Amino acid sequence: MTNLYDRTTTMSLRQQVLRLLDRFTPALAFVVLIGLWEISTRVFSIPSFLLPAPSRIIADGFAVAASTWAGHIWATMRVALIGYLLAIAIGIPLAVGLAKSRFLARTLYPALIIIQSTPIVAVAPIIVVTLGAGDLPRIVITFLITFFPIVVSTTTGLLATPEELIELSRSLRAGTRREVMQVRLPYALPYIFSALKISTTLAVIGAVVAEFVAADKGLGFFISFSTSFFKIPQAFAGLVFLVILSMLLFRTVGFLQKRFAPWSLPKNER
Amino acid sequence: MNTPPAIAFDAVEQVFTGNDGAPIHALSDLTFSVARHEFVSVLGPSGCGKSTLLRLVAGLIAPTGGSVSIFGYPVKEPRDEIGIVFQKPTLLPWYSVINNVTFPMRHKYGRVESKDRARALELLDLVGLADFADKRIDELSGGMQQRVGIARALLLDPDILLMDEPFSALDALTRDEMSFELLRIWRDRPKTVLFITHSIPDALLLSDRILVMSERPGCIREEIKVPFERPRTLETLGDPEFTRLANHIRNRLFSKPVAA
Ligand SMILES: Nc1ncnc2c1ncn2[C@@H]1O[C@H](COP(=O)(O)OP(=O)(O)O)[C@@H](O)[C@H]1O
Ligand SMILES: [Mg+2]
């Protein structure tokens, strides 16, 4: 009996270790990767302007005052967020229009395709010249980059609503407004959320691209400024903050979806 | 003192335009009527226009010829007298079970009052789901979901219940169980039922009358009065007359029309 008892406890102990390992595998892999990076820069004495060691990036990052960082981060985040929210505020109603009106679809879709086919990065300098200094041109550039996936996904979702549900709505003579608000839009939520997640990254890209073109603040500005003075480790530190910012926005949208529309997630992610 | 039938089709024609622009003649010279509180099944090959027939009754489409009327009035638009149960349950996954049942109220009037909730609970009790009111839709089996669909269709207390192959997505055992459930519900809440099905036994077990349709363009090939006493039970299924009628209908469904 004692034998059996021992065996079950060791089994569960082993399982526990395995489970812990499984849980921390991503973090572990990350730490190992950073370690390898650090070691190889030292072993092969890679110059810091080619690939700075993680320790050097951290040190140079700390050399910049916290308030300076905060200013740059805030500038980029502000532009990314405003452009993103604007894209949602305009993109979703527009998608409703495109899904409900053949006329709108026929007139606006070609224009949308043209906007999407235009490399926004190439247009950015023109937009900056046209719209002048300040946040406005940067917000417009961010908006243009994030807007298209939101419109396309939302329209697709609105049109994917099962025909029977639409017939149910029509049989109740509920009207177009309720059909959209109570049936089509909720049904499109999984599509909308996947576009919103992709667009967070695009929003940060948009803000940074705009800052490359013209800005005196922001992480994009900071990176291009640092590289022009060959402060490569410092530029890398700026990049780290950009990655964190992107991930934070992405996670926030994921959290909101889980909190307010768990049914719109695949079963294993609820 | 002739009361008008609950549903009446008079020489109804339905022609659709296909994707290639060619006309699709779905229904041709369709004439039949259904009396109040009668249970009528429609049997016919796939694509013969059964769902089209049901959409015409629901007022979701208008006939290209002839007339469709409900209680003597021509159907011009969807009406409150009608509840629909679809082939798939088509419930809303973002609502709980009870909120799915009260959905017609919320959708039509924009609000749900406590008496509507009470009525929904009563209906859930009727379909045997009293304990599931607050469950999420994905916690229910296919059969249970279809029961929720039936409860939802009954919420506005329609005189006419339209059912489009409601059990065809269910497994055979659940389907038999649901058929008897439907008989019980219909006994408790008499309604005019137009029941579209692929299943000859279901049609024989449930209906007062069966309309057998021809291939497209669909018309009534034969009308069969179902003679079995109610309440019908498992014994009904074993009745020799049941087997005879089932064979007869099968032959009618598969034989080609004599003259085209
Ligand atoms: N809105 C529509 N537009 C074009 N063709 C249609 C439409 N609705 C139905 N049809 C055609 O009419 C025929 C009958 O369809 P339906 O009533 O769904 O058949 P059933 O329900 O008996 O299988 C089919 O050939 C179908 O393709
Ligand atoms: Mg059908």
Coordinates of C-alpha atoms and ligand atoms in Angstrom, one line a residue:
Chain A
M1 CA 0.0 0.0 0.0
T2 CA 2.8 2.4 0.9
N3 CA 4.4 1.6 -2.3
L4 CA 1.4 2.5 -4.3
Y5 CA 1.1 5.7 -2.3
D6 CA 4.7 6.7 -3.0
R7 CA 4.2 6.1 -6.6
T8 CA 1.2 8.3 -7.0
T9 CA 2.9 11.2 -5.2
T10 CA 6.0 10.9 -7.3
M11 CA 3.8 10.7 -10.4
S12 CA 2.0 13.8 -9.5
L13 CA 5.2 15.6 -8.6
R14 CA 6.6 14.7 -12.0
Q15 CA 3.4 15.9 -13.6
Q16 CA 3.6 19.1 -11.6
V17 CA 7.2 19.8 -12.8
L18 CA 6.2 19.1 -16.3
R19 CA 3.2 21.4 -16.0
L20 CA 5.4 24.2 -14.6
L21 CA 7.9 23.7 -17.4
D22 CA 5.1 23.8 -19.9
R23 CA 3.8 27.0 -18.4
F24 CA 7.2 28.8 -18.4
T25 CA 8.5 27.5 -21.7
P26 CA 7.9 30.8 -23.6
A27 CA 9.5 32.9 -20.9
L28 CA 12.4 30.4 -20.6
A29 CA 12.9 30.4 -24.4
F30 CA 13.0 34.2 -24.3
V31 CA 15.6 34.3 -21.5
V32 CA 17.8 31.7 -23.3
L33 CA 17.5 33.7 -26.6
I34 CA 18.6 36.9 -24.8
G35 CA 21.5 35.0 -23.1
L36 CA 22.7 33.6 -26.5
W37 CA 22.5 37.1 -28.0
E38 CA 24.6 38.5 -25.1
I39 CA 27.2 35.7 -25.3
S40 CA 27.6 35.8 -29.1
T41 CA 28.1 39.6 -29.1
R42 CA 30.9 39.1 -26.6
V43 CA 32.4 35.9 -28.0
F44 CA 32.5 37.3 -31.6
S45 CA 33.1 40.8 -30.4
I46 CA 30.4 42.2 -32.6
P47 CA 30.7 46.0 -32.6
S48 CA 27.8 47.7 -30.9
F49 CA 26.8 49.8 -34.0
L50 CA 26.1 46.5 -35.8
L51 CA 24.4 44.6 -33.0
P52 CA 24.6 45.9 -29.5
A53 CA 24.5 43.4 -26.6
P54 CA 21.3 43.3 -24.5
S55 CA 23.3 44.6 -21.5
R56 CA 24.5 47.6 -23.5
I57 CA 20.9 48.3 -24.7
I58 CA 19.7 48.3 -21.1
A59 CA 22.6 50.5 -19.9
D60 CA 22.1 53.0 -22.7
G61 CA 18.4 52.9 -22.2
F62 CA 18.8 53.9 -18.5
A63 CA 21.2 56.7 -19.5
V64 CA 18.2 58.5 -21.1
A65 CA 16.2 60.3 -18.5
A66 CA 12.8 58.7 -17.5
S67 CA 11.0 61.9 -18.3
T68 CA 12.5 62.0 -21.8
W69 CA 11.3 58.4 -22.4
A70 CA 7.9 59.2 -21.0
G71 CA 7.6 62.2 -23.4
H72 CA 8.5 60.1 -26.4
I73 CA 6.3 57.1 -25.4
W74 CA 3.4 59.4 -24.8
A75 CA 3.7 61.2 -28.1
T76 CA 3.7 57.9 -30.1
M77 CA 1.0 56.4 -28.0
R78 CA -1.2 59.4 -28.3
V79 CA -1.0 59.5 -32.1
A80 CA -1.4 55.7 -32.4
L81 CA -4.4 55.7 -30.1
I82 CA -6.2 58.7 -31.7
G83 CA -5.6 57.3 -35.2
Y84 CA -6.8 53.9 -34.2
L85 CA -9.9 55.1 -32.4
L86 CA -10.7 57.3 -35.4
A87 CA -10.4 54.4 -37.7
I88 CA -12.8 52.4 -35.5
A89 CA -15.3 55.3 -35.2
I90 CA -15.3 55.8 -39.0
G91 CA -14.6 52.3 -40.2
I92 CA -17.4 50.4 -38.5
P93 CA -20.3 52.8 -39.5
L94 CA -18.8 52.8 -43.0
A95 CA -18.8 49.0 -43.0
V96 CA -22.5 49.0 -42.0
G97 CA -23.2 51.4 -45.0
L98 CA -21.2 49.1 -47.3
A99 CA -23.0 46.0 -46.1
K100 CA -26.5 47.5 -46.2
S101 CA -26.4 49.7 -49.3
R102 CA -25.5 48.4 -52.8
F103 CA -25.1 52.0 -53.9
L104 CA -22.5 52.8 -51.2
A105 CA -20.7 49.6 -51.9
R106 CA -20.6 50.3 -55.6
T107 CA -19.4 53.9 -55.2
L108 CA -17.1 53.6 -52.2
Y109 CA -15.4 50.3 -52.6
P110 CA -13.3 51.3 -55.6
A111 CA -12.1 54.3 -53.7
L112 CA -11.2 52.2 -50.7
I113 CA -9.3 49.7 -52.9
I114 CA -7.3 52.6 -54.3
I115 CA -6.5 53.9 -50.8
Q116 CA -5.5 50.4 -49.7
S117 CA -3.3 49.9 -52.8
T118 CA -1.4 53.1 -52.2
P119 CA 1.7 52.5 -50.1
I120 CA 0.9 54.9 -47.2
V121 CA 4.6 55.2 -46.4
A122 CA 5.2 56.8 -49.8
V123 CA 2.3 59.2 -49.3
A124 CA 3.3 60.1 -45.8
P125 CA 5.7 63.0 -46.8
I126 CA 3.0 64.4 -49.0
I127 CA 0.4 64.3 -46.2
V128 CA 2.9 66.0 -43.9
V129 CA 3.4 68.8 -46.4
T130 CA -0.3 69.2 -47.0
L131 CA -1.5 69.1 -43.4
G132 CA 1.5 70.9 -41.8
A133 CA 3.1 70.5 -38.4
G134 CA 1.4 69.1 -35.3
D135 CA -0.3 65.8 -34.6
L136 CA -2.8 66.0 -37.4
P137 CA -0.7 64.6 -40.3
R138 CA 0.5 61.8 -38.0
I139 CA -3.0 60.9 -36.9
V140 CA -4.2 60.9 -40.6
I141 CA -1.3 58.6 -41.6
T142 CA -2.1 56.2 -38.7
F143 CA -5.8 56.3 -39.5
L144 CA -5.2 55.5 -43.2
I145 CA -3.1 52.4 -42.3
T146 CA -5.4 51.0 -39.6
F147 CA -8.7 51.8 -41.3
F148 CA -8.8 49.4 -44.2
P149 CA -8.6 46.0 -42.3
I150 CA -11.3 47.3 -39.9
V151 CA -13.7 48.2 -42.8
V152 CA -13.1 45.0 -44.7
S153 CA -13.4 42.6 -41.7
T154 CA -16.5 44.3 -40.4
T155 CA -18.2 44.3 -43.7
T156 CA -17.3 40.6 -44.2
G157 CA -18.7 39.8 -40.7
L158 CA -21.9 41.8 -41.3
L159 CA -22.5 39.9 -44.5
A160 CA -21.7 36.5 -42.9
T161 CA -24.8 36.7 -40.7
P162 CA -26.9 33.5 -41.4
E163 CA -29.8 34.2 -43.8
E164 CA -32.2 32.6 -41.3
L165 CA -31.4 35.2 -38.6
I166 CA -32.0 37.9 -41.1
E167 CA -35.3 36.3 -42.0
L168 CA -36.2 36.0 -38.3
S169 CA -35.5 39.8 -38.0
R170 CA -37.5 40.6 -41.1
S171 CA -40.4 38.3 -40.0
L172 CA -40.6 40.5 -36.8
R173 CA -40.5 43.7 -38.9
A174 CA -37.9 45.0 -36.5
G175 CA -36.4 47.5 -39.0
T176 CA -32.9 47.9 -40.4
R177 CA -31.5 49.7 -37.3
R178 CA -32.4 46.8 -35.0
E179 CA -31.3 44.3 -37.5
V180 CA -27.9 45.9 -37.6
M181 CA -27.6 46.6 -33.9
Q182 CA -29.0 43.4 -32.5
V183 CA -28.2 40.8 -35.1
R184 CA -25.6 41.8 -37.7
L185 CA -23.1 43.7 -35.5
P186 CA -23.0 41.2 -32.7
Y187 CA -22.6 38.5 -35.3
A188 CA -19.7 40.3 -36.8
L189 CA -17.9 40.8 -33.5
P190 CA -15.4 37.9 -34.0
Y191 CA -14.5 39.4 -37.3
I192 CA -14.3 42.9 -35.9
F193 CA -12.1 41.9 -33.0
S194 CA -9.7 40.1 -35.1
A195 CA -9.3 43.2 -37.2
L196 CA -9.0 45.4 -34.1
K197 CA -6.2 43.2 -32.9
I198 CA -4.2 43.4 -36.2
S199 CA -4.9 47.1 -36.3
T200 CA -3.2 47.8 -32.9
T201 CA 0.2 46.8 -34.5
L202 CA -0.6 48.7 -37.6
A203 CA -1.5 51.8 -35.5
V204 CA 2.0 51.8 -33.9
I205 CA 3.6 51.3 -37.3
G206 CA 1.6 54.2 -38.7
A207 CA 2.6 56.5 -35.9
V208 CA 6.3 55.6 -36.2
V209 CA 6.3 56.0 -40.0
A210 CA 4.8 59.4 -39.6
E211 CA 7.4 60.3 -37.0
F212 CA 10.2 59.2 -39.4
V213 CA 8.9 61.8 -41.9
A214 CA 8.4 64.7 -39.6
A215 CA 8.3 65.0 -35.8
D216 CA 10.3 66.4 -32.9
K217 CA 9.0 63.8 -30.4
G218 CA 7.9 60.2 -30.3
L219 CA 9.7 56.8 -30.4
G220 CA 10.0 56.8 -34.2
F221 CA 11.6 60.2 -34.0
F222 CA 13.9 59.0 -31.2
I223 CA 15.0 56.0 -33.2
S224 CA 15.8 57.9 -36.4
F225 CA 17.5 60.7 -34.3
S226 CA 19.6 58.1 -32.4
T227 CA 20.7 56.3 -35.5
S228 CA 21.7 59.5 -37.2
F229 CA 24.2 60.0 -34.3
F230 CA 25.3 56.3 -34.5
K231 CA 23.8 55.7 -31.0
I232 CA 22.6 52.3 -32.1
P233 CA 22.1 50.8 -28.6
Q234 CA 20.0 53.7 -27.7
A235 CA 17.9 53.2 -30.9
F236 CA 17.5 49.6 -29.8
A237 CA 16.2 50.7 -26.4
G238 CA 13.6 52.8 -28.3
L239 CA 12.7 49.7 -30.3
V240 CA 12.1 47.8 -27.1
F241 CA 9.6 50.4 -25.9
L242 CA 7.9 50.2 -29.3
V243 CA 7.5 46.4 -29.0
I244 CA 6.2 46.8 -25.5
L245 CA 3.7 49.5 -26.6
S246 CA 2.5 47.3 -29.5
M247 CA 2.0 44.3 -27.2
L248 CA 0.2 46.3 -24.6
L249 CA -2.3 47.6 -27.1
F250 CA -2.8 44.1 -28.6
R251 CA -3.3 42.6 -25.1
T252 CA -5.7 45.3 -24.1
V253 CA -8.0 44.6 -27.1
G254 CA -7.7 40.8 -26.3
F255 CA -8.6 41.5 -22.7
L256 CA -11.6 43.6 -23.7
Q257 CA -12.9 40.9 -26.0
K258 CA -12.5 38.3 -23.3
R259 CA -14.2 40.5 -20.7
F260 CA -17.1 41.8 -22.8
A261 CA -17.7 39.3 -25.6
P262 CA -16.2 35.9 -24.5
W263 CA -18.6 34.0 -26.9
S264 CA -16.8 35.7 -29.8
L265 CA -13.6 33.8 -29.0
P266 CA -12.9 30.2 -30.0
K267 CA -13.8 27.8 -27.2
N268 CA -10.3 27.1 -26.1
E269 CA -9.5 30.8 -25.6
R270 CA -12.4 31.8 -23.4
Chain B
M1 CA -70.8 31.3 -41.8
N2 CA -67.7 30.0 -43.5
T3 CA -64.6 30.9 -41.5
P4 CA -61.7 31.5 -43.9
P5 CA -58.8 28.9 -43.7
A6 CA -55.7 29.8 -41.7
I7 CA -53.6 29.5 -44.8
A8 CA -54.8 29.5 -48.4
F9 CA -52.7 29.3 -51.6
D10 CA -54.6 30.0 -54.8
A11 CA -52.8 29.2 -58.1
V12 CA -49.5 30.4 -56.7
E13 CA -46.6 30.8 -59.1
Q14 CA -43.1 31.6 -58.1
V15 CA -40.4 32.4 -60.6
F16 CA -36.9 33.4 -59.4
T17 CA -34.1 34.9 -61.5
G18 CA -31.1 32.7 -61.2
N19 CA -27.5 34.0 -60.9
D20 CA -27.1 33.6 -64.7
G21 CA -30.3 35.6 -65.4
A22 CA -32.2 32.5 -66.4
P23 CA -35.7 32.1 -64.8
I24 CA -36.1 29.4 -62.1
H25 CA -39.6 28.2 -62.0
A26 CA -39.9 27.2 -58.3
L27 CA -43.6 26.8 -57.8
S28 CA -46.3 26.2 -60.3
D29 CA -50.1 26.4 -59.9
L30 CA -49.9 25.7 -56.2
T31 CA -53.3 25.5 -54.6
F32 CA -54.1 24.2 -51.1
S33 CA -55.4 25.4 -47.8
V34 CA -54.9 24.6 -44.1
A35 CA -57.6 24.9 -41.6
R36 CA -57.2 26.6 -38.2
H37 CA -55.4 24.3 -35.7
E38 CA -54.7 21.7 -38.4
F39 CA -51.3 20.1 -38.6
V40 CA -50.2 19.8 -42.2
S41 CA -46.9 18.3 -43.4
V42 CA -45.3 19.1 -46.7
L43 CA -43.2 16.3 -48.2
G44 CA -41.2 16.7 -51.4
P45 CA -37.8 16.2 -53.1
S46 CA -35.0 18.6 -52.4
G47 CA -35.3 21.9 -54.3
C48 CA -39.0 21.5 -55.1
G49 CA -39.8 24.7 -53.5
K50 CA -40.8 23.8 -49.9
S51 CA -38.8 26.5 -48.2
T52 CA -40.1 29.0 -50.9
L53 CA -43.7 28.0 -50.0
L54 CA -42.9 28.7 -46.3
R55 CA -41.4 32.1 -47.1
L56 CA -44.5 33.0 -49.0
V57 CA -46.7 32.2 -46.0
A58 CA -44.3 34.2 -43.7
G59 CA -44.6 37.2 -46.1
L60 CA -40.8 37.2 -46.6
I61 CA -41.3 37.1 -50.4
A62 CA -44.3 37.9 -52.6
P63 CA -45.6 35.4 -55.1
T64 CA -45.0 36.2 -58.8
G65 CA -48.5 34.9 -59.5
G66 CA -51.7 33.8 -57.7
S67 CA -52.4 34.7 -54.1
V68 CA -51.5 33.7 -50.6
S69 CA -53.8 34.6 -47.8
I70 CA -53.9 34.1 -44.0
F71 CA -57.3 34.0 -42.4
G72 CA -58.7 35.4 -45.5
Y73 CA -56.3 38.4 -45.8
P74 CA -53.7 38.5 -48.6
V75 CA -50.2 38.3 -47.2
K76 CA -48.4 41.6 -48.0
E77 CA -45.7 41.6 -45.3
P78 CA -44.6 39.5 -42.3
R79 CA -47.3 39.3 -39.6
D80 CA -47.4 38.7 -35.9
E81 CA -49.7 35.7 -36.4
I82 CA -46.7 33.7 -37.5
G83 CA -43.8 32.0 -35.7
I84 CA -41.0 30.3 -37.6
V85 CA -38.7 27.4 -36.6
F86 CA -35.8 27.0 -38.9
Q87 CA -33.8 23.9 -39.9
K88 CA -30.8 25.1 -37.9
P89 CA -31.7 26.5 -34.4
T90 CA -30.2 29.9 -35.4
L91 CA -29.9 31.1 -31.9
L92 CA -27.9 34.1 -30.8
P93 CA -24.7 32.9 -29.0
W94 CA -24.3 36.2 -27.2
Y95 CA -27.6 35.7 -25.3
S96 CA -28.5 33.2 -22.6
V97 CA -31.2 30.7 -23.3
I98 CA -34.0 32.8 -21.7
N99 CA -32.8 36.0 -23.6
N100 CA -32.9 34.0 -26.8
V101 CA -36.5 33.1 -26.1
T102 CA -37.4 36.7 -25.3
F103 CA -35.5 38.0 -28.3
P104 CA -38.6 38.5 -30.5
M105 CA -39.8 41.0 -27.9
R106 CA -36.5 42.8 -27.6
H107 CA -36.1 42.9 -31.3
K108 CA -39.6 44.0 -32.2
Y109 CA -40.3 46.4 -29.4
G110 CA -36.8 47.2 -28.1
R111 CA -37.5 46.1 -24.5
V112 CA -38.4 43.0 -22.5
E113 CA -40.7 43.3 -19.6
S114 CA -41.0 41.0 -16.6
K115 CA -44.2 39.5 -17.9
D116 CA -42.3 38.5 -21.1
R117 CA -39.7 36.8 -19.1
A118 CA -42.4 35.0 -17.1
R119 CA -43.9 33.9 -20.4
A120 CA -40.5 32.8 -21.7
L121 CA -39.9 30.7 -18.6
E122 CA -43.3 29.1 -19.0
L123 CA -42.4 28.2 -22.6
L124 CA -39.1 26.8 -21.6
D125 CA -41.0 24.7 -19.1
L126 CA -43.2 23.6 -21.9
V127 CA -40.3 22.4 -24.1
G128 CA -38.7 20.8 -21.1
L129 CA -35.9 23.3 -20.5
A130 CA -37.0 25.0 -17.3
D131 CA -33.7 24.4 -15.6
F132 CA -31.6 25.8 -18.5
A133 CA -32.9 29.3 -18.6
D134 CA -29.6 30.9 -17.6
K135 CA -27.3 28.6 -19.6
R136 CA -25.3 29.7 -22.5
I137 CA -26.3 28.5 -25.9
D138 CA -23.1 26.5 -26.5
E139 CA -23.8 24.5 -23.3
L140 CA -26.9 22.9 -25.0
S141 CA -27.1 19.9 -27.3
G142 CA -28.5 20.2 -30.8
G143 CA -31.9 18.9 -29.7
M144 CA -32.1 21.3 -26.8
Q145 CA -31.1 24.2 -29.0
Q146 CA -34.0 23.3 -31.4
R147 CA -36.4 23.3 -28.4
V148 CA -35.2 26.8 -27.6
G149 CA -35.9 27.7 -31.2
I150 CA -39.5 26.3 -30.8
A151 CA -40.0 28.2 -27.5
R152 CA -38.8 31.4 -29.2
A153 CA -41.2 30.9 -32.1
L154 CA -44.1 30.6 -29.6
L155 CA -43.2 33.7 -27.6
L156 CA -45.5 36.1 -29.5
D157 CA -48.3 33.4 -29.3
P158 CA -48.7 33.0 -33.1
D159 CA -51.7 31.3 -34.6
I160 CA -49.5 29.7 -37.2
L161 CA -46.3 27.9 -36.7
L162 CA -44.1 27.4 -39.7
M163 CA -41.4 24.7 -39.4
D164 CA -38.8 24.1 -42.1
E165 CA -37.2 20.7 -41.6
P166 CA -36.7 21.5 -37.9
F167 CA -35.4 18.1 -36.9
S168 CA -33.3 17.2 -40.0
A169 CA -30.0 18.3 -38.4
L170 CA -30.6 16.0 -35.4
D171 CA -29.6 12.4 -35.0
A172 CA -32.3 9.8 -35.5
L173 CA -33.0 9.1 -31.8
T174 CA -33.2 12.8 -30.9
R175 CA -35.4 13.3 -33.9
D176 CA -38.0 10.7 -32.7
E177 CA -37.9 12.2 -29.2
M178 CA -38.5 15.7 -30.6
S179 CA -41.4 14.5 -32.8
F180 CA -43.2 13.2 -29.7
E181 CA -42.3 16.4 -27.9
L182 CA -43.8 18.4 -30.7
L183 CA -47.0 16.3 -30.5
R184 CA -47.3 17.1 -26.8
I185 CA -46.6 20.8 -27.3
W186 CA -49.2 21.0 -30.1
R187 CA -51.7 19.2 -27.8
D188 CA -51.1 21.7 -25.0
R189 CA -51.0 24.8 -27.3
P190 CA -53.1 24.0 -30.4
K191 CA -51.7 25.9 -33.4
T192 CA -52.0 25.8 -37.1
V193 CA -48.8 24.0 -38.1
L194 CA -47.2 23.9 -41.5
F195 CA -44.4 21.3 -41.1
I196 CA -41.9 20.8 -43.8
T197 CA -40.0 17.5 -43.6
H198 CA -38.0 14.9 -45.5
S199 CA -39.1 12.2 -43.1
I200 CA -42.2 10.2 -44.1
P201 CA -42.6 8.6 -40.6
D202 CA -42.5 12.1 -39.0
A203 CA -45.1 13.3 -41.4
L204 CA -47.4 10.3 -40.8
L205 CA -46.9 10.5 -37.0
L206 CA -47.5 14.2 -36.6
S207 CA -50.0 15.4 -39.3
D208 CA -53.7 15.5 -39.9
R209 CA -52.9 15.8 -43.6
I210 CA -49.8 15.4 -45.8
L211 CA -49.2 17.3 -49.0
V212 CA -46.9 15.5 -51.4
M213 CA -45.1 17.8 -53.8
S214 CA -43.7 17.1 -57.2
E215 CA -40.2 18.0 -58.4
R216 CA -39.6 21.5 -59.5
P217 CA -41.6 23.4 -60.4
G218 CA -43.4 22.2 -57.3
C219 CA -47.1 21.6 -57.2
I220 CA -49.2 19.3 -55.1
R221 CA -49.0 15.8 -56.4
E222 CA -51.2 14.2 -53.8
E223 CA -53.0 15.1 -50.6
I224 CA -53.2 12.4 -48.0
K225 CA -55.5 12.4 -45.0
V226 CA -53.8 10.7 -42.1
P227 CA -56.3 8.4 -40.4
F228 CA -54.7 7.6 -37.1
E229 CA -56.5 8.4 -33.8
R230 CA -54.9 10.9 -31.5
P231 CA -53.1 10.9 -29.2
R232 CA -50.6 9.1 -31.3
T233 CA -48.0 6.9 -29.6
L234 CA -45.2 4.5 -30.3
E235 CA -47.9 2.0 -31.2
T236 CA -49.0 4.1 -34.1
L237 CA -45.6 3.5 -35.7
G238 CA -46.3 -0.2 -35.6
D239 CA -49.8 0.0 -37.2
P240 CA -49.8 -1.9 -40.5
E241 CA -51.7 1.0 -42.1
F242 CA -48.8 3.2 -41.1
T243 CA -46.4 1.0 -43.1
R244 CA -48.8 0.8 -46.0
L245 CA -49.2 4.6 -46.2
A246 CA -45.4 5.1 -45.8
N247 CA -44.8 2.9 -48.8
H248 CA -47.5 4.6 -50.8
I249 CA -46.0 8.0 -50.2
R250 CA -42.5 6.7 -51.0
N251 CA -43.8 5.5 -54.3
R252 CA -45.5 8.8 -55.0
L253 CA -42.3 10.7 -54.2
F254 CA -40.1 8.7 -56.4
S255 CA -42.3 8.1 -59.4
K256 CA -41.9 10.5 -62.3
P257 CA -45.0 12.5 -63.3
V258 CA -47.0 10.8 -65.9
A259 CA -47.2 13.8 -68.2
A260 CA -44.6 16.6 -68.1
Ligands
LIG1 N1 -34.1 33.8 -53.7 C1 -33.9 32.9 -54.6 N2 -33.3 33.3 -55.8 C2 -33.1 32.4 -56.8 N3 -33.5 31.1 -56.7 C3 -34.1 30.7 -55.6 C4 -34.3 31.5 -54.5 N4 -34.9 30.9 -53.5 C5 -35.0 29.6 -53.9 N5 -34.5 29.5 -55.2 C6 -34.6 28.3 -56.0 O1 -35.9 27.7 -56.0 C7 -35.9 26.3 -55.9 C8 -36.6 25.9 -54.7 O2 -35.9 26.2 -53.5 P1 -36.4 25.8 -52.0 O3 -37.7 26.4 -51.8 O4 -35.3 26.3 -51.1 O5 -36.4 24.2 -52.1 P2 -36.6 23.2 -50.9 O6 -36.8 23.9 -49.7 O7 -37.8 22.4 -51.3 O8 -35.4 22.3 -51.0 C9 -34.4 25.9 -55.9 O9 -34.0 25.5 -57.1 C10 -33.7 27.2 -55.5 O10 -32.4 27.2 -56.0
MG2 MG -35.6 23.9 -47.9

